[in-house]
Structures are given as C-alpha cells and as structure tokens.
XYZ file of C-alpha atoms in Angstrom:
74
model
C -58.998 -162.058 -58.358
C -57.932 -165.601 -59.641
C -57.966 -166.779 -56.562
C -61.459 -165.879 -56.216
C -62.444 -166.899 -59.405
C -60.962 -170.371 -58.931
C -62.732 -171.496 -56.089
C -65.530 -174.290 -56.247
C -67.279 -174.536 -53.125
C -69.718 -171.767 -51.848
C -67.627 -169.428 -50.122
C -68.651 -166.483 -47.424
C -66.717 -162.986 -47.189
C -67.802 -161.002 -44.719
C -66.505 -157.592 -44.153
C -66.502 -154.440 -42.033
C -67.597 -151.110 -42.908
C -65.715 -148.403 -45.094
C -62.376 -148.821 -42.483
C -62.335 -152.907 -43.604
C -59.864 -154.427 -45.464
C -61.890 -155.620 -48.093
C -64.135 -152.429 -49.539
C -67.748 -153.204 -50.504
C -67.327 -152.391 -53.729
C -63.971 -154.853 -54.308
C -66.589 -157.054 -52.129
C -69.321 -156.642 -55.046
C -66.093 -157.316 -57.881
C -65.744 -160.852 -56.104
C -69.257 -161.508 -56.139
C -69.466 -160.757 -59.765
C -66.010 -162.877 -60.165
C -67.940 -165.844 -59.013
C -71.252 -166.052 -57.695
C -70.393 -169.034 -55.504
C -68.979 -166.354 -53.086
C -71.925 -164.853 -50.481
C -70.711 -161.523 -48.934
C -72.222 -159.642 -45.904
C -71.289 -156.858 -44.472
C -71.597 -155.821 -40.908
C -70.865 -151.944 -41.204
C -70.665 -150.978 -37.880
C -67.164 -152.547 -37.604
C -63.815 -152.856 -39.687
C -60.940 -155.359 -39.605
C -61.541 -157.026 -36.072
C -65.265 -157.355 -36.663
C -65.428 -161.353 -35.136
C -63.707 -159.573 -32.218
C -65.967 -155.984 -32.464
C -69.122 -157.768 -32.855
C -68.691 -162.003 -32.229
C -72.511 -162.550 -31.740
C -73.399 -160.876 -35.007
C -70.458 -162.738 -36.730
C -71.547 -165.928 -35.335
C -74.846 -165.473 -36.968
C -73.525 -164.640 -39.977
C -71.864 -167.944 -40.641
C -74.194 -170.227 -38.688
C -76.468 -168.570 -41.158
C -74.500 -169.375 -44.301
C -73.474 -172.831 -42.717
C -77.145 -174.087 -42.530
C -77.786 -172.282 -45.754
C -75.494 -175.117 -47.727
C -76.573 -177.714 -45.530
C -73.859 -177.700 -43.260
C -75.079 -179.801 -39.516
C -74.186 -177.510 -36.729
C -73.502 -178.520 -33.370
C -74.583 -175.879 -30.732
C-alpha cells in the first residue's frame, strides 16, 4: 500500500480474474490509494494472463501507452 501510494507517474495494473494474484477488490483499494494507477481486468485469465491471452494484453497497454502520450512503434 505505500508503495502504491508513493508512486508519481500514471501507472497500469492489470489483473486476471478471481484466480489472479491481485483480487479486484485489493485492485479497487489501489485505485482509491492513488488515482494515478489505471486497472483493467481481463477475467477470463489469472496469473499468466500476458501468456493466456498476449493479444488482449497487448491492447491493454498499447491502450494505456497512447492514453499518456506515450509514441509507439509497431
């Protein structure tokens, strides 16, 4: 949690279903911790989701990428 709370820079978390690591509702406590922090879930997976589902994942973060105005190279 003060880890969380500490960081400056937007941040992405993006977690699996119920069988994740991270829950969503200790996803939803971050959040609230500091609203810098963007989480999506991708419920149809749980720990190995980049592995599980990489085209989804991808998405995800080229998604968050361009939405802070990160330039991404295809």
């Amino acid at each position: 949690m003060q880890v969380v709370s500490a960081i400056e820079v937007p941040s992405l978390l993006v977690i699996g279903g119920s069988a994740g690591v991270v829950s969503p509702d200790v996803a939803a406590d971050l959040q609230r911790l500091n609203p810098r922090l963007q989480v999506v879930q991708i419920p149809e997976v749980s720990h190995g989701l980049h592995y599980d589902q990489p085209e989804r994942f991808a998405v995800v973060v080229k998604s968050f990428l361009r939405s802070i105005g990160t330039v991404i190279v295809p």
